mmCIF file of C-alpha atoms in Angstrom:
data_model
loop_
_atom_site.group_PDB
_atom_site.id
_atom_site.type_symbol
_atom_site.label_atom_id
_atom_site.label_comp_id
_atom_site.label_asym_id
_atom_site.label_seq_id
_atom_site.Cartn_x
_atom_site.Cartn_y
_atom_site.Cartn_z
ATOM 1 C CA UNK A 47 -0.318 0.023 -0.100
ATOM 2 C CA UNK A 48 1.707 3.798 -0.894
ATOM 3 C CA UNK A 49 1.679 5.766 1.697
ATOM 4 C CA UNK A 50 -0.772 8.363 1.825
ATOM 5 C CA UNK A 51 -0.055 11.026 4.959
ATOM 6 C CA UNK A 52 -4.040 11.140 6.087
ATOM 7 C CA UNK A 53 -5.464 9.392 8.952
ATOM 8 C CA UNK A 54 -7.930 11.758 10.460
ATOM 9 C CA UNK A 55 -9.528 12.142 6.689
ATOM 10 C CA UNK A 56 -9.562 8.495 5.569
ATOM 11 C CA UNK A 57 -11.258 7.139 8.738
ATOM 12 C CA UNK A 58 -13.360 9.755 8.374
ATOM 13 C CA UNK A 59 -14.363 8.245 4.660
ATOM 14 C CA UNK A 60 -15.072 5.242 6.024
ATOM 15 C CA UNK A 61 -17.370 6.949 8.349
ATOM 16 C CA UNK A 62 -19.094 8.198 5.933
ATOM 17 C CA UNK A 63 -17.388 12.098 6.743
ATOM 18 C CA UNK A 64 -20.864 11.471 8.845
ATOM 19 C CA UNK A 65 -19.203 10.487 11.681
ATOM 20 C CA UNK A 66 -18.753 14.570 13.134
ATOM 21 C CA UNK A 67 -22.459 14.771 12.275
ATOM 22 C CA UNK A 68 -24.085 12.918 15.052
ATOM 23 C CA UNK A 69 -21.430 14.137 18.035
ATOM 24 C CA UNK A 70 -23.068 17.199 17.206
ATOM 25 C CA UNK A 71 -26.415 15.850 18.588
ATOM 26 C CA UNK A 72 -25.084 15.347 21.697
ATOM 27 C CA UNK A 73 -22.947 18.514 24.182
ATOM 28 C CA UNK A 74 -19.042 17.824 23.406
ATOM 29 C CA UNK A 75 -17.733 15.945 26.706
ATOM 30 C CA UNK A 76 -15.630 18.309 29.321
ATOM 31 C CA UNK A 77 -12.414 16.447 30.625
ATOM 32 C CA UNK A 78 -11.345 16.882 33.499
ATOM 33 C CA UNK A 79 -7.665 17.017 33.820
ATOM 34 C CA UNK A 80 -6.036 14.850 36.219
ATOM 35 C CA UNK A 81 -2.528 15.154 37.134
ATOM 36 C CA UNK A 82 -0.300 12.746 35.617
ATOM 37 C CA UNK A 83 0.707 9.572 38.010
ATOM 38 C CA UNK A 84 4.268 10.058 39.381
ATOM 39 C CA UNK A 85 5.880 7.082 37.092
ATOM 40 C CA UNK A 86 4.320 9.561 34.121
ATOM 41 C CA UNK A 87 6.904 10.721 31.717
ATOM 42 C CA UNK A 88 8.051 14.453 31.387
ATOM 43 C CA UNK A 89 6.000 17.724 30.078
ATOM 44 C CA UNK A 90 6.970 18.537 26.791
ATOM 45 C CA UNK A 91 8.903 21.607 26.687
ATOM 46 C CA UNK A 92 6.164 24.700 24.781
ATOM 47 C CA UNK A 93 6.668 25.384 22.045
ATOM 48 C CA UNK A 94 9.622 27.751 21.378
ATOM 49 C CA UNK A 95 9.029 29.686 18.042
ATOM 50 C CA UNK A 96 6.822 32.308 18.333
ATOM 51 C CA UNK A 97 6.774 35.917 16.758
ATOM 52 C CA UNK A 98 6.543 36.495 12.984
ATOM 53 C CA UNK A 99 8.319 33.878 10.869
ATOM 54 C CA UNK A 100 8.626 33.218 7.332
ATOM 55 C CA UNK A 101 7.586 29.585 6.585
ATOM 56 C CA UNK A 102 8.535 27.872 4.174
ATOM 57 C CA UNK A 103 10.119 29.205 0.583
ATOM 58 C CA UNK A 104 8.294 28.285 -2.211
ATOM 59 C CA UNK A 105 9.016 25.176 -4.734
ATOM 60 C CA UNK A 106 9.546 26.025 -8.367
ATOM 61 C CA UNK A 107 8.866 24.021 -11.104
ATOM 62 C CA UNK A 108 9.789 24.764 -14.236
ATOM 63 C CA UNK A 109 8.880 23.663 -17.679
ATOM 64 C CA UNK A 110 9.534 25.737 -20.501
ATOM 65 C CA UNK A 111 9.688 29.129 -19.828
ATOM 66 C CA UNK A 112 6.130 28.659 -17.667
ATOM 67 C CA UNK A 113 6.704 28.445 -13.721
ATOM 68 C CA UNK A 114 4.569 27.038 -10.512
ATOM 69 C CA UNK A 115 5.688 27.828 -7.433
ATOM 70 C CA UNK A 116 4.393 25.947 -4.810
ATOM 71 C CA UNK A 117 3.484 26.360 -0.841
ATOM 72 C CA UNK A 118 3.522 23.483 1.387
ATOM 73 C CA UNK A 119 1.937 23.483 4.473
ATOM 74 C CA UNK A 120 1.516 21.722 7.439
ATOM 75 C CA UNK A 121 0.027 20.032 9.903
ATOM 76 C CA UNK A 122 0.227 21.433 12.877
ATOM 77 C CA UNK A 123 2.040 24.382 12.972
ATOM 78 C CA UNK A 124 2.967 26.657 15.991
ATOM 79 C CA UNK A 125 0.024 27.998 17.719
ATOM 80 C CA UNK A 126 2.124 31.835 18.651
ATOM 81 C CA UNK A 127 3.210 32.655 15.199
ATOM 82 C CA UNK A 128 2.160 35.041 12.447
ATOM 83 C CA UNK A 129 3.256 33.991 9.217
ATOM 84 C CA UNK A 130 5.424 36.653 7.467
ATOM 85 C CA UNK A 131 3.013 36.563 3.752
ATOM 86 C CA UNK A 132 4.984 39.089 1.863
ATOM 87 C CA UNK A 133 7.217 36.637 -0.959
ATOM 88 C CA UNK A 134 3.788 34.676 -1.182
ATOM 89 C CA UNK A 135 1.349 37.868 -1.427
ATOM 90 C CA UNK A 136 4.055 38.891 -4.921
ATOM 91 C CA UNK A 137 3.773 35.808 -6.087
ATOM 92 C CA UNK A 138 0.016 35.189 -6.005
ATOM 93 C CA UNK A 139 0.021 38.785 -7.298
ATOM 94 C CA UNK A 140 2.180 38.185 -10.529
ATOM 95 C CA UNK A 141 0.461 34.567 -11.014
ATOM 96 C CA UNK A 142 -2.134 33.329 -13.336
ATOM 97 C CA UNK A 143 -4.118 31.249 -11.125
ATOM 98 C CA UNK A 144 -3.669 29.605 -7.125
ATOM 99 C CA UNK A 145 -4.146 25.876 -7.355
ATOM 100 C CA UNK A 146 -5.982 25.388 -4.472
ATOM 101 C CA UNK A 147 -5.436 22.102 -2.248
ATOM 102 C CA UNK A 148 -6.737 18.502 -3.257
ATOM 103 C CA UNK A 149 -10.114 18.634 -1.648
ATOM 104 C CA UNK A 150 -11.243 14.820 -1.032
ATOM 105 C CA UNK A 151 -15.538 14.338 -0.441
ATOM 106 C CA UNK A 152 -17.355 11.846 0.870
ATOM 107 C CA UNK A 153 -21.062 11.430 -0.226
ATOM 108 C CA UNK A 154 -23.755 8.691 0.402
ATOM 109 C CA UNK A 155 -25.983 8.560 -2.113
ATOM 110 C CA UNK A 156 -29.537 9.833 -1.141
ATOM 111 C CA UNK A 157 -30.968 12.482 -1.394
ATOM 112 C CA UNK A 158 -32.258 14.638 1.756
ATOM 113 C CA UNK A 159 -34.585 12.230 3.264
ATOM 114 C CA UNK A 160 -32.320 9.649 3.285
ATOM 115 C CA UNK A 161 -29.123 11.427 4.689
ATOM 116 C CA UNK A 162 -31.982 11.921 7.541
ATOM 117 C CA UNK A 163 -32.541 8.275 8.085
ATOM 118 C CA UNK A 164 -28.560 7.638 7.809
ATOM 119 C CA UNK A 165 -27.820 9.316 11.093
ATOM 120 C CA UNK A 166 -29.013 6.994 13.457
ATOM 121 C CA UNK A 167 -26.751 4.913 12.704
ATOM 122 C CA UNK A 168 -23.687 6.153 13.087
ATOM 123 C CA UNK A 169 -24.241 6.860 16.534
ATOM 124 C CA UNK A 170 -21.570 5.105 18.261
ATOM 125 C CA UNK A 171 -19.537 4.602 14.805
ATOM 126 C CA UNK A 172 -16.269 5.050 16.788
ATOM 127 C CA UNK A 173 -17.050 2.973 19.333
ATOM 128 C CA UNK A 174 -15.387 -0.895 20.139
ATOM 129 C CA UNK A 175 -18.602 -3.486 18.485
ATOM 130 C CA UNK A 176 -18.730 -5.918 20.994
ATOM 131 C CA UNK A 177 -18.859 -3.265 23.323
ATOM 132 C CA UNK A 178 -15.674 -3.988 24.789
ATOM 133 C CA UNK A 179 -13.356 -1.320 26.512
ATOM 134 C CA UNK A 180 -10.269 -0.480 25.954
ATOM 135 C CA UNK A 181 -9.384 -2.349 29.094
ATOM 136 C CA UNK A 182 -10.794 -5.483 28.165
ATOM 137 C CA UNK A 183 -9.628 -4.496 24.324
ATOM 138 C CA UNK A 184 -6.115 -4.378 25.091
ATOM 139 C CA UNK A 185 -2.984 -6.310 26.512
ATOM 140 C CA UNK A 186 -2.660 -5.246 30.131
ATOM 141 C CA UNK A 187 0.569 -3.648 29.481
ATOM 142 C CA UNK A 188 -0.139 -1.260 26.990
ATOM 143 C CA UNK A 189 -3.455 -1.021 28.784
ATOM 144 C CA UNK A 190 -1.575 0.527 31.829
ATOM 145 C CA UNK A 191 0.869 2.304 29.840
ATOM 146 C CA UNK A 192 -2.546 4.624 27.554
ATOM 147 C CA UNK A 193 -3.398 5.359 31.029
ATOM 148 C CA UNK A 194 -0.412 7.498 31.796
ATOM 149 C CA UNK A 195 -0.843 9.101 27.781
ATOM 150 C CA UNK A 196 -3.880 9.224 28.906
ATOM 151 C CA UNK A 197 -4.379 10.547 32.483
ATOM 152 C CA UNK A 198 -1.913 13.651 30.815
ATOM 153 C CA UNK A 199 -3.252 14.829 27.516
ATOM 154 C CA UNK A 200 -6.930 13.350 27.803
ATOM 155 C CA UNK A 201 -7.426 13.361 31.680
ATOM 156 C CA UNK A 202 -11.064 11.743 33.220
ATOM 157 C CA UNK A 203 -13.010 11.108 30.149
ATOM 158 C CA UNK A 204 -15.339 8.392 30.104
ATOM 159 C CA UNK A 205 -16.700 7.859 26.446
ATOM 160 C CA UNK A 206 -12.801 7.071 25.358
ATOM 161 C CA UNK A 207 -12.758 4.316 27.153
ATOM 162 C CA UNK A 208 -15.906 2.525 24.813
ATOM 163 C CA UNK A 209 -13.694 3.237 21.747
ATOM 164 C CA UNK A 210 -11.485 1.642 18.980
ATOM 165 C CA UNK A 211 -8.573 1.656 19.492
ATOM 166 C CA UNK A 212 -7.709 3.468 16.474
ATOM 167 C CA UNK A 213 -9.971 5.984 17.461
ATOM 168 C CA UNK A 214 -9.273 5.998 20.981
ATOM 169 C CA UNK A 215 -5.321 6.938 19.044
ATOM 170 C CA UNK A 216 -6.745 9.234 17.365
ATOM 171 C CA UNK A 217 -8.335 11.719 20.250
ATOM 172 C CA UNK A 218 -5.210 10.928 21.645
ATOM 173 C CA UNK A 219 -3.383 12.766 19.712
ATOM 174 C CA UNK A 220 -5.660 15.865 19.446
ATOM 175 C CA UNK A 221 -5.873 16.695 22.969
ATOM 176 C CA UNK A 222 -1.761 16.234 23.186
ATOM 177 C CA UNK A 223 -1.310 19.163 20.262
ATOM 178 C CA UNK A 224 -3.891 21.311 22.246
ATOM 179 C CA UNK A 225 -1.930 20.581 24.797
ATOM 180 C CA UNK A 226 1.623 21.209 22.655
ATOM 181 C CA UNK A 227 0.761 24.480 21.559
ATOM 182 C CA UNK A 228 0.338 23.762 18.659
ATOM 183 C CA UNK A 229 -2.868 23.859 16.436
ATOM 184 C CA UNK A 230 -3.966 23.450 12.238
ATOM 185 C CA UNK A 231 -2.384 25.598 10.446
ATOM 186 C CA UNK A 232 -6.183 26.014 7.673
ATOM 187 C CA UNK A 233 -5.768 29.728 7.931
ATOM 188 C CA UNK A 234 -2.659 29.467 6.277
ATOM 189 C CA UNK A 235 -4.583 28.352 2.879
ATOM 190 C CA UNK A 236 -7.136 31.395 4.321
ATOM 191 C CA UNK A 237 -4.605 33.924 3.830
ATOM 192 C CA UNK A 238 -3.495 32.866 0.814
ATOM 193 C CA UNK A 239 -7.001 32.877 -0.629
ATOM 194 C CA UNK A 240 -7.715 36.472 0.473
ATOM 195 C CA UNK A 241 -3.945 37.445 -1.562
ATOM 196 C CA UNK A 242 -6.002 35.245 -4.943
ATOM 197 C CA UNK A 243 -9.053 37.547 -4.125
ATOM 198 C CA UNK A 244 -7.301 41.261 -3.739
ATOM 199 C CA UNK A 245 -5.684 40.098 -6.544
ATOM 200 C CA UNK A 246 -8.063 39.548 -8.466
ATOM 201 C CA UNK A 247 -6.137 35.308 -9.836
ATOM 202 C CA UNK A 248 -8.521 33.219 -10.226
ATOM 203 C CA UNK A 249 -8.385 30.040 -8.093
ATOM 204 C CA UNK A 250 -9.041 26.288 -9.467
ATOM 205 C CA UNK A 251 -10.312 23.662 -6.893
ATOM 206 C CA UNK A 252 -8.886 20.550 -7.392
ATOM 207 C CA UNK A 253 -12.353 18.175 -5.753
ATOM 208 C CA UNK A 254 -12.795 14.678 -5.518
ATOM 209 C CA UNK A 255 -16.204 13.191 -4.198
ATOM 210 C CA UNK A 256 -16.778 9.331 -4.054
ATOM 211 C CA UNK A 257 -20.173 8.627 -3.661
ATOM 212 C CA UNK A 258 -20.950 6.056 -1.451
ATOM 213 C CA UNK A 259 -24.503 3.118 -2.200
ATOM 214 C CA UNK A 260 -26.572 2.135 0.773
ATOM 215 C CA UNK A 261 -24.556 3.976 2.704
ATOM 216 C CA UNK A 262 -26.951 2.519 6.004
ATOM 217 C CA UNK A 263 -24.909 -0.967 4.806
ATOM 218 C CA UNK A 264 -22.385 0.439 4.737
ATOM 219 C CA UNK A 265 -22.165 1.336 8.967
ATOM 220 C CA UNK A 266 -24.211 -0.878 9.658
ATOM 221 C CA UNK A 267 -21.350 -3.826 8.284
ATOM 222 C CA UNK A 268 -18.597 -0.886 9.966
ATOM 223 C CA UNK A 269 -20.078 -1.295 12.968
ATOM 224 C CA UNK A 270 -20.191 -5.279 12.666
ATOM 225 C CA UNK A 271 -16.524 -5.532 12.020
ATOM 226 C CA UNK A 272 -13.150 -5.664 13.653
ATOM 227 C CA UNK A 273 -9.542 -3.557 12.229
ATOM 228 C CA UNK A 274 -6.328 -5.388 13.218
ATOM 229 C CA UNK A 275 -5.633 -1.311 14.596
ATOM 230 C CA UNK A 276 -3.632 -2.642 17.882
ATOM 231 C CA UNK A 277 -0.059 -2.034 15.783
ATOM 232 C CA UNK A 278 -1.340 1.373 15.813
ATOM 233 C CA UNK A 279 -2.672 2.498 19.201
ATOM 234 C CA UNK A 280 0.296 0.684 20.557
ATOM 235 C CA UNK A 281 2.570 2.667 18.267
ATOM 236 C CA UNK A 282 -0.044 5.573 19.217
ATOM 237 C CA UNK A 283 0.945 5.127 22.761
ATOM 238 C CA UNK A 284 4.454 3.679 23.375
ATOM 239 C CA UNK A 285 5.303 6.977 20.816
ATOM 240 C CA UNK A 286 3.612 9.718 21.687
ATOM 241 C CA UNK A 287 5.977 11.732 23.308
ATOM 242 C CA UNK A 288 8.865 11.384 20.384
ATOM 243 C CA UNK A 289 6.157 11.790 17.926
ATOM 244 C CA UNK A 290 4.958 14.927 19.889
ATOM 245 C CA UNK A 291 8.751 16.181 20.054
ATOM 246 C CA UNK A 292 9.197 15.048 16.430
ATOM 247 C CA UNK A 293 6.237 17.430 15.407
ATOM 248 C CA UNK A 294 6.933 20.370 17.179
ATOM 249 C CA UNK A 295 10.063 20.266 15.827
ATOM 250 C CA UNK A 296 8.660 19.537 12.254
ATOM 251 C CA UNK A 297 6.044 22.304 12.971
ATOM 252 C CA UNK A 298 9.404 24.966 13.623
ATOM 253 C CA UNK A 299 11.064 24.091 10.848
ATOM 254 C CA UNK A 300 8.389 24.933 8.610
ATOM 255 C CA UNK A 301 7.326 28.312 11.050
ATOM 256 C CA UNK A 302 11.316 29.206 10.119
ATOM 257 C CA UNK A 303 12.004 27.834 6.970
ATOM 258 C CA UNK A 304 14.676 25.088 7.956
ATOM 259 C CA UNK A 305 13.046 23.231 4.394
ATOM 260 C CA UNK A 306 15.518 20.213 4.727
ATOM 261 C CA UNK A 307 14.781 19.495 8.477
ATOM 262 C CA UNK A 308 10.679 18.951 7.081
ATOM 263 C CA UNK A 309 11.034 14.714 6.904
ATOM 264 C CA UNK A 310 10.012 12.895 9.795
ATOM 265 C CA UNK A 311 10.427 9.010 8.650
ATOM 266 C CA UNK A 312 9.543 7.709 12.164
ATOM 267 C CA UNK A 313 5.896 9.773 11.595
ATOM 268 C CA UNK A 314 6.038 7.998 8.238
ATOM 269 C CA UNK A 315 6.318 4.532 9.492
ATOM 270 C CA UNK A 316 3.672 5.033 12.011
ATOM 271 C CA UNK A 317 0.847 6.307 10.190
ATOM 272 C CA UNK A 318 1.451 3.188 7.408
ATOM 273 C CA UNK A 319 0.625 1.640 10.114
ATOM 274 C CA UNK A 320 -2.699 3.617 11.612
ATOM 275 C CA UNK A 321 -3.584 3.651 7.811
ATOM 276 C CA UNK A 322 -3.365 -0.559 7.180
ATOM 277 C CA UNK A 323 -5.614 -0.568 9.528
ATOM 278 C CA UNK A 324 -8.255 1.068 7.637
ATOM 279 C CA UNK A 325 -7.752 0.548 4.215
ATOM 280 C CA UNK A 326 -6.629 -2.925 4.156
ATOM 281 C CA UNK A 327 -10.296 -4.539 4.675
ATOM 282 C CA UNK A 328 -12.379 -4.979 2.507
ATOM 283 C CA UNK A 329 -15.343 -2.692 3.235
ATOM 284 C CA UNK A 330 -12.871 -0.103 2.454
ATOM 285 C CA UNK A 331 -12.196 -1.427 -0.670
ATOM 286 C CA UNK A 332 -15.547 -2.106 -1.614
ATOM 287 C CA UNK A 333 -16.937 1.714 -1.269
ATOM 288 C CA UNK A 334 -12.928 2.424 -2.784
ATOM 289 C CA UNK A 335 -11.409 4.494 -0.278
ATOM 290 C CA UNK A 336 -8.399 2.430 -1.328
ATOM 291 C CA UNK A 337 -8.393 4.114 -4.634
ATOM 292 C CA UNK A 338 -9.063 7.779 -3.085
ATOM 293 C CA UNK A 339 -5.324 9.064 -2.616
ATOM 294 C CA UNK A 340 -4.384 7.467 -6.341
ATOM 295 C CA UNK A 341 -7.589 9.747 -7.718
ATOM 296 C CA UNK A 342 -7.040 13.002 -6.077
ATOM 297 C CA UNK A 343 -3.134 12.911 -7.611
ATOM 298 C CA UNK A 344 -4.354 12.133 -10.960
ATOM 299 C CA UNK A 345 -6.996 15.155 -10.538
ATOM 300 C CA UNK A 346 -4.025 17.921 -8.955
ATOM 301 C CA UNK A 347 -1.617 16.975 -11.825
ATOM 302 C CA UNK A 348 -3.945 17.854 -14.738
ATOM 303 C CA UNK A 349 -4.694 21.106 -13.039
ATOM 304 C CA UNK A 350 -1.763 21.491 -12.866
ATOM 305 C CA UNK A 351 -1.483 20.565 -16.396
ATOM 306 C CA UNK A 352 -4.090 22.747 -17.502
ATOM 307 C CA UNK A 353 -3.217 26.360 -15.189
ATOM 308 C CA UNK A 354 0.869 25.947 -15.862
ATOM 309 C CA UNK A 355 0.213 25.932 -20.476
ATOM 310 C CA UNK A 356 -2.461 28.675 -19.853
ATOM 311 C CA UNK A 357 -0.520 31.482 -17.407
ATOM 312 C CA UNK A 358 3.050 31.954 -17.427
ATOM 313 C CA UNK A 359 3.245 31.613 -13.898
ATOM 314 C CA UNK A 360 0.701 29.857 -11.505
ATOM 315 C CA UNK A 361 1.169 29.239 -7.812
ATOM 316 C CA UNK A 362 0.088 26.118 -6.237
ATOM 317 C CA UNK A 363 -0.546 25.216 -1.532
ATOM 318 C CA UNK A 364 -0.186 21.475 -1.337
ATOM 319 C CA UNK A 365 0.070 19.756 1.914
ATOM 320 C CA UNK A 366 3.844 19.006 2.824
ATOM 321 C CA UNK A 367 3.291 15.249 3.144
ATOM 322 C CA UNK A 368 1.599 14.847 -0.374
ATOM 323 C CA UNK A 369 4.557 16.692 -2.259
ATOM 324 C CA UNK A 370 7.350 15.776 -0.528
ATOM 325 C CA UNK A 371 8.860 11.865 -0.737
ATOM 326 C CA UNK A 372 9.429 9.169 -3.401
ATOM 327 C CA UNK A 373 5.695 9.283 -3.691
ATOM 328 C CA UNK A 374 5.321 13.245 -3.598
ATOM 329 C CA UNK A 375 3.522 15.210 -5.668
ATOM 330 C CA UNK A 376 7.345 16.663 -6.951
ATOM 331 C CA UNK A 377 8.570 13.624 -8.118
ATOM 332 C CA UNK A 378 5.035 13.150 -9.741
ATOM 333 C CA UNK A 379 5.988 16.699 -11.863
ATOM 334 C CA UNK A 380 9.562 15.846 -12.682
ATOM 335 C CA UNK A 381 8.241 12.852 -14.239
ATOM 336 C CA UNK A 382 6.429 15.026 -16.235
ATOM 337 C CA UNK A 383 9.136 17.200 -17.650
ATOM 338 C CA UNK A 384 9.404 19.726 -15.175
ATOM 339 C CA UNK A 385 12.658 20.711 -13.119
ATOM 340 C CA UNK A 386 11.770 21.551 -10.385
ATOM 341 C CA UNK A 387 14.011 23.500 -7.219
ATOM 342 C CA UNK A 388 13.852 23.373 -3.660
ATOM 343 C CA UNK A 389 13.778 26.525 -1.406
ATOM 344 C CA UNK A 390 16.962 25.599 -0.410
ATOM 345 C CA UNK A 391 18.193 25.902 -3.783
ATOM 346 C CA UNK A 392 18.473 29.419 -3.781
ATOM 347 C CA UNK A 393 16.142 31.885 -4.759
ATOM 348 C CA UNK A 394 13.027 29.826 -5.933
ATOM 349 C CA UNK A 395 10.136 32.651 -5.158
ATOM 350 C CA UNK A 396 9.860 32.598 -8.870
ATOM 351 C CA UNK A 397 8.409 36.547 -8.936
ATOM 352 C CA UNK A 398 8.681 39.265 -11.259
ATOM 353 C CA UNK A 399 10.345 42.492 -11.201
ATOM 354 C CA UNK A 400 8.675 44.387 -7.357
ATOM 355 C CA UNK A 401 9.348 41.473 -5.789
ATOM 356 C CA UNK A 402 8.807 41.866 -1.710
ATOM 357 C CA UNK A 403 12.734 41.175 -0.495
#
């Protein structure tokens, strides 16, 4: 199976991207943070990067006289930085179009009333299908280690104890990132979109919609099915502290423009383990979930061909984990005849006269 970075996305896809709608019917839990046990791991240091930061430079891909400038986004990033936008704003100002980040959506192939009828079946979709708690589902030594990290990052939350191990791992990471001074990076894309509006630059969406037939049956099958997610849960529990430290280092590297420090193979290995637990099953294959990364990649490359051929300069926003690596979009561009330069290769801004220093 090819590596793909969006574990939360793919898990959400498998549950028809609607588990959140069911959860919204009840008020969110209010966990009470408990003091960590004496045997707990030490608290991570706060994210050190703050204030105004440059972010990464732009990758430059050229084919003939046409230039594609790519901003790689990362999530999470330090929560207390202000992103210096001058170079990107100048690149947008001289671009013919902005290719937006790839967007995937899963929709049930039913009408409005069919969706309403589906909602009750989504209740409890995160829970263990046999009603077992985590304590009953995982080995005793793993559960003991889970209790330590749960106390520190989640607190005395009972609901998560009935989750499938993979959903418990996702909740653990979500809460741990919040307490480590990290946040999602959606505002980066929002800022670039505002630049495009300001300069009246065309925005080009890259979208893929997976329509799921008979979604009620899919949800019921998923709720009955088992997932081979013990390895994912165990790695998440055992590697949480070093993984968070690596995320913090990577987030700081993004904020300061340190491109060479952005790769993290440990993270890739764990993501692959968790993705395998979700996507290797027959249900995922039947609804077409395993085809999503390839379909999105194909659509992005097609958008690049169209816009680069039409414009002297084009700008694109791409999640960094999709961009780099042997299976990344940059490698695909090179295979299509582009010359690709990293921001570390020199001035990759590609801006014309009037650029911001």
